[in-house]
mmCIF file of C-alpha atoms and ligand atoms in Angstrom:
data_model
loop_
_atom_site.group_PDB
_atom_site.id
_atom_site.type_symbol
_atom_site.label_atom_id
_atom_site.label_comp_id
_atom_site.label_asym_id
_atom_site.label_seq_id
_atom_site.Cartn_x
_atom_site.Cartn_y
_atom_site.Cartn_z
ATOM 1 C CA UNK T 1119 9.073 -13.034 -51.694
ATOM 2 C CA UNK T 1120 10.719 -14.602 -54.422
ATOM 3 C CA UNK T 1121 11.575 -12.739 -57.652
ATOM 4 C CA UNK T 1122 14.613 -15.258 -59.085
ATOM 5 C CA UNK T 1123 12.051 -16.816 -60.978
ATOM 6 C CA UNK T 1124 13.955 -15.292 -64.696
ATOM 7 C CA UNK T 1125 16.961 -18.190 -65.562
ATOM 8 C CA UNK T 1126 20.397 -17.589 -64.479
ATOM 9 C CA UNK T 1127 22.644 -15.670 -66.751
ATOM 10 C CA UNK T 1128 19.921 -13.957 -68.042
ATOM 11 C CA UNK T 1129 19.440 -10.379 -68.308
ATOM 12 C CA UNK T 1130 15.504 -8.880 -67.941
ATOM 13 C CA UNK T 1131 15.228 -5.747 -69.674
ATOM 14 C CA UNK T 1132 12.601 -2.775 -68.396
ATOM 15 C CA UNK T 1133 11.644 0.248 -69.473
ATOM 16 C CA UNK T 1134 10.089 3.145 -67.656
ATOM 17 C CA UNK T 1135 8.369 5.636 -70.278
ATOM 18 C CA UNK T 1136 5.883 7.936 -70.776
ATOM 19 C CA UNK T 1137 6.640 11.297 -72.954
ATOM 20 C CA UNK T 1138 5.009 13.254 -70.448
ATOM 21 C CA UNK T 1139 7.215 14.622 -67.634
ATOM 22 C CA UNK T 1140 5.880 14.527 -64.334
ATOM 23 C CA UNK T 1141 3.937 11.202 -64.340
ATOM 24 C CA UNK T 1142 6.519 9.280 -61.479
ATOM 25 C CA UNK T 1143 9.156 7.685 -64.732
ATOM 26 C CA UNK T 1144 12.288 8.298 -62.692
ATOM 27 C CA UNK T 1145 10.925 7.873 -59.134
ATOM 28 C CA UNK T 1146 9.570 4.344 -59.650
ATOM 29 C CA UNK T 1147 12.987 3.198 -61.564
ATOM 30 C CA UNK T 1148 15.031 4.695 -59.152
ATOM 31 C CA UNK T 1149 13.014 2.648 -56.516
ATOM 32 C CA UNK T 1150 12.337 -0.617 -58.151
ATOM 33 C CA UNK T 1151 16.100 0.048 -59.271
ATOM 34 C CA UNK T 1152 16.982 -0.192 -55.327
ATOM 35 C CA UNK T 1153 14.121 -3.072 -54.267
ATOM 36 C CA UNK T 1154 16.002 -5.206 -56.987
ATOM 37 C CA UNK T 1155 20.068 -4.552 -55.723
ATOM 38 C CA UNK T 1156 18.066 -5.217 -52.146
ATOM 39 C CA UNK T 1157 17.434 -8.272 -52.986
ATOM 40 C CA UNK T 1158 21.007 -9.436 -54.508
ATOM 41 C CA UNK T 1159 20.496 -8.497 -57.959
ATOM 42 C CA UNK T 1160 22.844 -7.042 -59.783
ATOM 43 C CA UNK T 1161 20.955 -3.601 -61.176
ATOM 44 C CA UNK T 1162 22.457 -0.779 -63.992
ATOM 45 C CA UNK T 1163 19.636 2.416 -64.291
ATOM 46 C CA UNK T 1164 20.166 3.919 -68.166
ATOM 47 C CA UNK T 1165 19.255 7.387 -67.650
ATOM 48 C CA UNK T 1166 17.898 8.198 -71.335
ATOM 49 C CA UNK T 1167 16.329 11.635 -70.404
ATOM 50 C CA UNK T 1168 18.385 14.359 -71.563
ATOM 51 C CA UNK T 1169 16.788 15.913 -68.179
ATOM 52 C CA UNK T 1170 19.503 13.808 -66.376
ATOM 53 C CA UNK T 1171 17.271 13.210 -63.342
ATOM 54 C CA UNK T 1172 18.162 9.968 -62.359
ATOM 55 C CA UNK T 1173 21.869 11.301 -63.130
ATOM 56 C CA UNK T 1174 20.712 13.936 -60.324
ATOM 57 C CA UNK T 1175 19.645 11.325 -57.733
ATOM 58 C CA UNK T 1176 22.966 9.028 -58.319
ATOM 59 C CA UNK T 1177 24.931 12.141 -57.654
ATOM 60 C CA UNK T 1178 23.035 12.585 -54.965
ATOM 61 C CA UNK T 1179 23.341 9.529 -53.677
ATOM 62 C CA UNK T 1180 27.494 9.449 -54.108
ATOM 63 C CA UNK T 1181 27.728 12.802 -52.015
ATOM 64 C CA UNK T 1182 25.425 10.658 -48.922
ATOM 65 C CA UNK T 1183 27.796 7.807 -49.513
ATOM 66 C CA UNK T 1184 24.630 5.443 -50.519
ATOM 67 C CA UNK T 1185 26.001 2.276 -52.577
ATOM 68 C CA UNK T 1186 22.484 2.705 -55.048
ATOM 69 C CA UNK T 1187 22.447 0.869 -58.099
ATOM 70 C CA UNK T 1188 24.588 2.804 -60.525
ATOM 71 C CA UNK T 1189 23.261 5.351 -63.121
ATOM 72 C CA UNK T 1190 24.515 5.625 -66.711
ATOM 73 C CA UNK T 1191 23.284 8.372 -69.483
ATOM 74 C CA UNK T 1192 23.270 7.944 -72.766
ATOM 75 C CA UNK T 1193 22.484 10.799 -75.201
ATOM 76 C CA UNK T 1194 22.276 8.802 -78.493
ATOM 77 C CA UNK T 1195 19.170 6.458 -79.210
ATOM 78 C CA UNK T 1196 21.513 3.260 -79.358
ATOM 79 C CA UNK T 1197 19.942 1.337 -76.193
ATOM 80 C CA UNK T 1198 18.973 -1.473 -78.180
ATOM 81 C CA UNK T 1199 22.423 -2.248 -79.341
ATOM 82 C CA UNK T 1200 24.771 -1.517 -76.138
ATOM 83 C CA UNK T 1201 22.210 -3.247 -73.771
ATOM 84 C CA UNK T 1202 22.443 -6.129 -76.037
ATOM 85 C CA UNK T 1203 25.780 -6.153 -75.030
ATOM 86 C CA UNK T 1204 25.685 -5.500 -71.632
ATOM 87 C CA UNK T 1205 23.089 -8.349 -71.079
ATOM 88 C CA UNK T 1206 24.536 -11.226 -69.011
ATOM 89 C CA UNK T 1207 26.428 -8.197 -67.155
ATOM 90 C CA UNK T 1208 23.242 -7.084 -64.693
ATOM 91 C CA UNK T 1209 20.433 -9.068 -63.915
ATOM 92 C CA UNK T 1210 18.171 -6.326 -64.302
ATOM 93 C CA UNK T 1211 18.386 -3.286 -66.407
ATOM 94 C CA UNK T 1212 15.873 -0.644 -65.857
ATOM 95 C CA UNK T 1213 15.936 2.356 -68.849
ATOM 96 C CA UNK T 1214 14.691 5.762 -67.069
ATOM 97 C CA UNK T 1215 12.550 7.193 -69.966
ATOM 98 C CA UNK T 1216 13.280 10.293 -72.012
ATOM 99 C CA UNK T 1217 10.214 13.457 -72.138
ATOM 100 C CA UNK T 1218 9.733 13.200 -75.524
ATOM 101 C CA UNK T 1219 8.362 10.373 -78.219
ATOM 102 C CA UNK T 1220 11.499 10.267 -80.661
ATOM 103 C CA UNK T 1221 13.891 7.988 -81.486
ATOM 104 C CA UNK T 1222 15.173 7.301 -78.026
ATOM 105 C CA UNK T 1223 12.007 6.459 -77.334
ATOM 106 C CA UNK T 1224 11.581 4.013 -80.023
ATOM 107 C CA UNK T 1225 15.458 2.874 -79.135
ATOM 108 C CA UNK T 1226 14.576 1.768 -75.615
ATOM 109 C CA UNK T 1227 10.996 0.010 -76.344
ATOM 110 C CA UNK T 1228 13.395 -2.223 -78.763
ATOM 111 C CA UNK T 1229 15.519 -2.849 -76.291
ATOM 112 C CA UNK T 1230 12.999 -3.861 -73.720
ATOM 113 C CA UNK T 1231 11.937 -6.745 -72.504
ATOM 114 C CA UNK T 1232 8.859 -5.149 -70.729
ATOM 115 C CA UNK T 1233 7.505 -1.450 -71.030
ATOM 116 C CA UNK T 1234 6.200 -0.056 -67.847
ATOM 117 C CA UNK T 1235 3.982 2.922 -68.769
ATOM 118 C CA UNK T 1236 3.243 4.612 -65.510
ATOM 119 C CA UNK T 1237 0.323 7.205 -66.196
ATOM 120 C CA UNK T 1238 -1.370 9.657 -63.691
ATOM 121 C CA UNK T 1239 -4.626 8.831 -63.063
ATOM 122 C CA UNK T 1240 -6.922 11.489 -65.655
ATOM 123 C CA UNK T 1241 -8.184 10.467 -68.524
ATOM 124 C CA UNK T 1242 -6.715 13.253 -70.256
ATOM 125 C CA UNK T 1243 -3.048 11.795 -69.224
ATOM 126 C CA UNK T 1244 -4.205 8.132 -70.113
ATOM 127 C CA UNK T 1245 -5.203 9.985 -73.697
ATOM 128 C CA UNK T 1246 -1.584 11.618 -73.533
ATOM 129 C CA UNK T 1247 -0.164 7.749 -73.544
ATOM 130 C CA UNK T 1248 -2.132 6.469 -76.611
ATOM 131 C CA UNK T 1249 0.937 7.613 -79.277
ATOM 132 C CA UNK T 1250 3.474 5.590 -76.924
ATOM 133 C CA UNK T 1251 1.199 2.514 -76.860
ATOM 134 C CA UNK T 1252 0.644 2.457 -80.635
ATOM 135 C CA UNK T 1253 4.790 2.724 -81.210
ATOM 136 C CA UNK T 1254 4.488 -0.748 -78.492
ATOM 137 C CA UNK T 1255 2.141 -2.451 -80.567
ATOM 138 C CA UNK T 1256 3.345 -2.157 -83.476
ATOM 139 C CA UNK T 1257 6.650 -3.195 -82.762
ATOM 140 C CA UNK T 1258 5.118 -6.138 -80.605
ATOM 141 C CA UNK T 1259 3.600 -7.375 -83.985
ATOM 142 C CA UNK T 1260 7.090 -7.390 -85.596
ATOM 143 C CA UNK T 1261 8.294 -9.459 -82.354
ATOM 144 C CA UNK T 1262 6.755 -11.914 -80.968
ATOM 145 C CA UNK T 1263 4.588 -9.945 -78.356
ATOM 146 C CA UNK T 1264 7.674 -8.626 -77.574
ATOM 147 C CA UNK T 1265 7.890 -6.492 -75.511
ATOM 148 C CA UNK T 1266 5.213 -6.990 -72.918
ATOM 149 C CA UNK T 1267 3.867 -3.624 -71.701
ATOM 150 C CA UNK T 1268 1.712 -2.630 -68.524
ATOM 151 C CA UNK T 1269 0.265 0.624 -66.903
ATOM 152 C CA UNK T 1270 1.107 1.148 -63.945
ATOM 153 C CA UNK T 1271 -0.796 3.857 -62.233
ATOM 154 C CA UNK T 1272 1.117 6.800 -60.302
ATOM 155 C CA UNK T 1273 0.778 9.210 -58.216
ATOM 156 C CA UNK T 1274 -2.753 8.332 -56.973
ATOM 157 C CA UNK T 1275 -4.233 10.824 -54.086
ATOM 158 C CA UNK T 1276 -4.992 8.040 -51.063
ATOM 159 C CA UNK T 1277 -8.200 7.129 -50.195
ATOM 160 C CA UNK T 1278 -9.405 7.957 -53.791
ATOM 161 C CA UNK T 1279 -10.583 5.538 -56.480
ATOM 162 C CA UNK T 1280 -9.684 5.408 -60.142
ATOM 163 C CA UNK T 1281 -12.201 8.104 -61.771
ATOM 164 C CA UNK T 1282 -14.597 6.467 -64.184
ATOM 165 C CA UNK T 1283 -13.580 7.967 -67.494
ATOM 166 C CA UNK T 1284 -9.881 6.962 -66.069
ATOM 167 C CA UNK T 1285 -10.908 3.595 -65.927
ATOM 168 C CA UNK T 1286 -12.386 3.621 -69.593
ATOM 169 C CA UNK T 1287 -9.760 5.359 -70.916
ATOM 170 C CA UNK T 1288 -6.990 2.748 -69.266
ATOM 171 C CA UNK T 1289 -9.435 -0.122 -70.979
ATOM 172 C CA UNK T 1290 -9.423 1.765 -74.306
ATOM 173 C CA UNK T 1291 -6.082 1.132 -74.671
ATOM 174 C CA UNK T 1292 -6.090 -2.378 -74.083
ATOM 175 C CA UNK T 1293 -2.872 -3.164 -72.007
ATOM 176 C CA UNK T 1294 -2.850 -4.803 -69.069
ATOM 177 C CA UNK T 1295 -3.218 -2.520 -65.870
ATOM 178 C CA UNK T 1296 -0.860 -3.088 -62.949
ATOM 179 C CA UNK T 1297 -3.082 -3.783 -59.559
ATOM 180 C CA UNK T 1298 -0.634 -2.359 -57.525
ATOM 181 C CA UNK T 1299 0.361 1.213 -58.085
ATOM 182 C CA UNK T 1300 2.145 4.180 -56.341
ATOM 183 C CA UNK T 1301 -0.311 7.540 -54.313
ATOM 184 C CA UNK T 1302 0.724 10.211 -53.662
ATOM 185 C CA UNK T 1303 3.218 10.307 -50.530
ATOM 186 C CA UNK T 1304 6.028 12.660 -49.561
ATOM 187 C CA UNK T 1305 8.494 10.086 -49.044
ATOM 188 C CA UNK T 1306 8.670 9.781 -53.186
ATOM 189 C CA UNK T 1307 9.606 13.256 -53.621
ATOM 190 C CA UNK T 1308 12.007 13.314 -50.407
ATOM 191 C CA UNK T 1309 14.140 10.250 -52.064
ATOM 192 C CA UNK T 1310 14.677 11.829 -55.185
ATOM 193 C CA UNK T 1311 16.470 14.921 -53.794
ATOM 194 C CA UNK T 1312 18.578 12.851 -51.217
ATOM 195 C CA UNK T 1313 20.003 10.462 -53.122
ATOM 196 C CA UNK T 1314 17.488 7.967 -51.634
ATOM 197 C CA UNK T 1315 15.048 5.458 -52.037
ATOM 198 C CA UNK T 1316 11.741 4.973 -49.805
ATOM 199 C CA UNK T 1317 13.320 1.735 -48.998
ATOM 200 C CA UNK T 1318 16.007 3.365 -47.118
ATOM 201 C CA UNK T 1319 14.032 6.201 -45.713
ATOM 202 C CA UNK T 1320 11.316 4.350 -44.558
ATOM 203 C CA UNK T 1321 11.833 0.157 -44.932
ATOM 204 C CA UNK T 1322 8.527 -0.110 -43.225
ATOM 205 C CA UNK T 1323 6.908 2.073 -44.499
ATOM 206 C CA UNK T 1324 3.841 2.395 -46.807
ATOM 207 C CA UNK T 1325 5.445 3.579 -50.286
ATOM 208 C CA UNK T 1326 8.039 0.619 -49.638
ATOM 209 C CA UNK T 1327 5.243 -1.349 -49.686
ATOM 210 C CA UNK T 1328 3.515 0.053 -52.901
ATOM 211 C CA UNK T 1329 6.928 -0.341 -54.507
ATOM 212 C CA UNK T 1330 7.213 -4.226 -53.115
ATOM 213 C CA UNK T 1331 4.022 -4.972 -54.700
ATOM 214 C CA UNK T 1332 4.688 -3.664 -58.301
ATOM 215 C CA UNK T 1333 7.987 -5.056 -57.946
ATOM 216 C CA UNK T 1334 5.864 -8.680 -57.006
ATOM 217 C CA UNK T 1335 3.499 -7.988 -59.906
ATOM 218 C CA UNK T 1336 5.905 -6.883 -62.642
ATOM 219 C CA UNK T 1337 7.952 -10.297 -62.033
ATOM 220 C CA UNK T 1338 5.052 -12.126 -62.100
ATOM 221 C CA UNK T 1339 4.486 -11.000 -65.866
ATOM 222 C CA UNK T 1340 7.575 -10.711 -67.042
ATOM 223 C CA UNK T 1341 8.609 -14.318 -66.270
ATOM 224 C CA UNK T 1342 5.710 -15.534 -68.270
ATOM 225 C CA UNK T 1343 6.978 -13.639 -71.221
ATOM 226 C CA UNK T 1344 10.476 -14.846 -70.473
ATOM 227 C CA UNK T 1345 9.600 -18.581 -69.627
ATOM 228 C CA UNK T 1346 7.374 -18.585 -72.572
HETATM 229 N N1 ADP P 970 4.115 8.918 -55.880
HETATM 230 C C1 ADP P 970 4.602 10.163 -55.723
HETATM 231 N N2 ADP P 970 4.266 10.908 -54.656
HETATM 232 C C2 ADP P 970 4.750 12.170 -54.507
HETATM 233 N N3 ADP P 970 5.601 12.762 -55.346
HETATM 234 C C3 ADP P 970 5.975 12.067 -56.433
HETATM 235 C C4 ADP P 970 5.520 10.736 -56.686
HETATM 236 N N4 ADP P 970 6.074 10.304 -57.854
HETATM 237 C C5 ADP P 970 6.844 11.307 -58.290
HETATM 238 N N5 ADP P 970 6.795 12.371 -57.456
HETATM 239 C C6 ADP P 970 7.454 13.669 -57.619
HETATM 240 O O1 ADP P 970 6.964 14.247 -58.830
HETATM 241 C C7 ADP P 970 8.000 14.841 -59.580
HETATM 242 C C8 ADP P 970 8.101 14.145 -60.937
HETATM 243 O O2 ADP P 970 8.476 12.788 -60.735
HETATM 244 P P1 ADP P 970 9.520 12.091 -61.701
HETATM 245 O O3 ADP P 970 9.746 10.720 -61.191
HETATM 246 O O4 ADP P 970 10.721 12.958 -61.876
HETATM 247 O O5 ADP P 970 8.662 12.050 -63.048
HETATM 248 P P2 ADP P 970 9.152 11.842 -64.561
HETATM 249 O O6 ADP P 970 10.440 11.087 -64.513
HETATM 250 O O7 ADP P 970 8.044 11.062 -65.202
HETATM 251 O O8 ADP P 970 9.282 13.203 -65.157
HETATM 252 C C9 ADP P 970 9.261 14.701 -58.750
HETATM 253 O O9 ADP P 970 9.439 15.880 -58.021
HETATM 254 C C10 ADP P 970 8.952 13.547 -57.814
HETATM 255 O O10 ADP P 970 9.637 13.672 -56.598
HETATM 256 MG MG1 MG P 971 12.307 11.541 -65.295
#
């Protein structure tokens, strides 16, 4: 796989968010986090939850002696400006979303270059995302398009398809829909209280390879926006 495709010296910006809690946020940054630094990049998470979760998991990871890409919080909705500075510094900087659709919210959809929204798959969670896609828009009509935004479904139970009035709902809100997405698998939930990643527990294994593919499909969008 190839994934260098951004320019050199130049920093891609992604968010993770979704005000609801429980939809996957810090689980697929955490991961994609660790797929990236896997592959030679140079990775910072920005924990923006006051939950601290992905705080959590790098603590975690420090007391198993993992070398996981590192975690920062920040408690003040300032994202856009200090990642501004920090670009050049990471090649990828992935912002864990805060549980709530306030100004750090609004503070890290500036700062991105690409919003990843993942959503479970109801249509009463899909609903639940409309607020969050209208703050996306809207600043996407002061910039350029910018940022890009995608769902990305999560949490899916295997061997089930997307629910009808899941699918409408996802069209409704007229983003684009990642292909690849995460189900429902224990090794998820067993990284995040280890310190871990499913790419360490299980390199092989089939949520590495849901994580792999949104990793191949995010890239895939994002250089277009960056390219053009
Ligand atoms: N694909 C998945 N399969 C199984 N458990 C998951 C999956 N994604 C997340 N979880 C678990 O669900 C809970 C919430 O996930 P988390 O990533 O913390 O969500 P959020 O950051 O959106 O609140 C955690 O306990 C996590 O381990
Ligand atoms: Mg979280």
């Amino acid at each position: 796989m190839h994934f260098h495709s951004h320019k050199e010296n130049m920093t891609q910006v992604i968010a993770v968010a979704n005000q609801k809690g429980g939809v996957g946020k810090t689980t697929v940054a955490v991961n994609l986090a660790r797929a990236l630094q896997l592959m030679g990049q140079r990775v910072l998470i920005v924990d923006s939850d006051p939950q601290g979760s992905a705080r959590d998991w790098y603590q975690a990871s420090q007391n198993q002696g993992y070398d996981m890409p590192v975690v920062v919080g920040v408690d003040r909705p300032v994202l856009e400006t200090s990642i501004q500075k920090l670009r050049g510094a990471f090649d990828t900087i992935l912002i864990d979303g805060a549980a709530k659709l306030q100004d750090m919210t609004i503070s890290a959809i500036k700062a991105a270059d690409f919003v990843l929204i993942p959503v479970q798959p109801s249509a009463l969670d899909i609903w639940a995302a409309e607020d969050l896609v209208e703050l996306i828009k809207a600043r996407q009509s002061i910039t350029n398009g910018k940022p890009l935004a995608a769902f990305l479904v999560s949490r899916q139970i295997v061997g089930t398809r997307l629910a009808n009035d899941a699918n409408s709902a996802l069209e409704a809100l007229n983003l684009p829909i990642l292909a690849a997405r995460t189900t429902q698998r224990v090794a998820y939930a067993e990284c995040m209280s280890t310190g871990s990643t499913v790419l360490d527990l299980e390199s092989n294994g089939l949520a590495t390879s849901e994580i792999k593919a949104i990793l191949q499909e995010l890239q895939t969008l994002i250089s277009t926006l960056l390219e053009g």
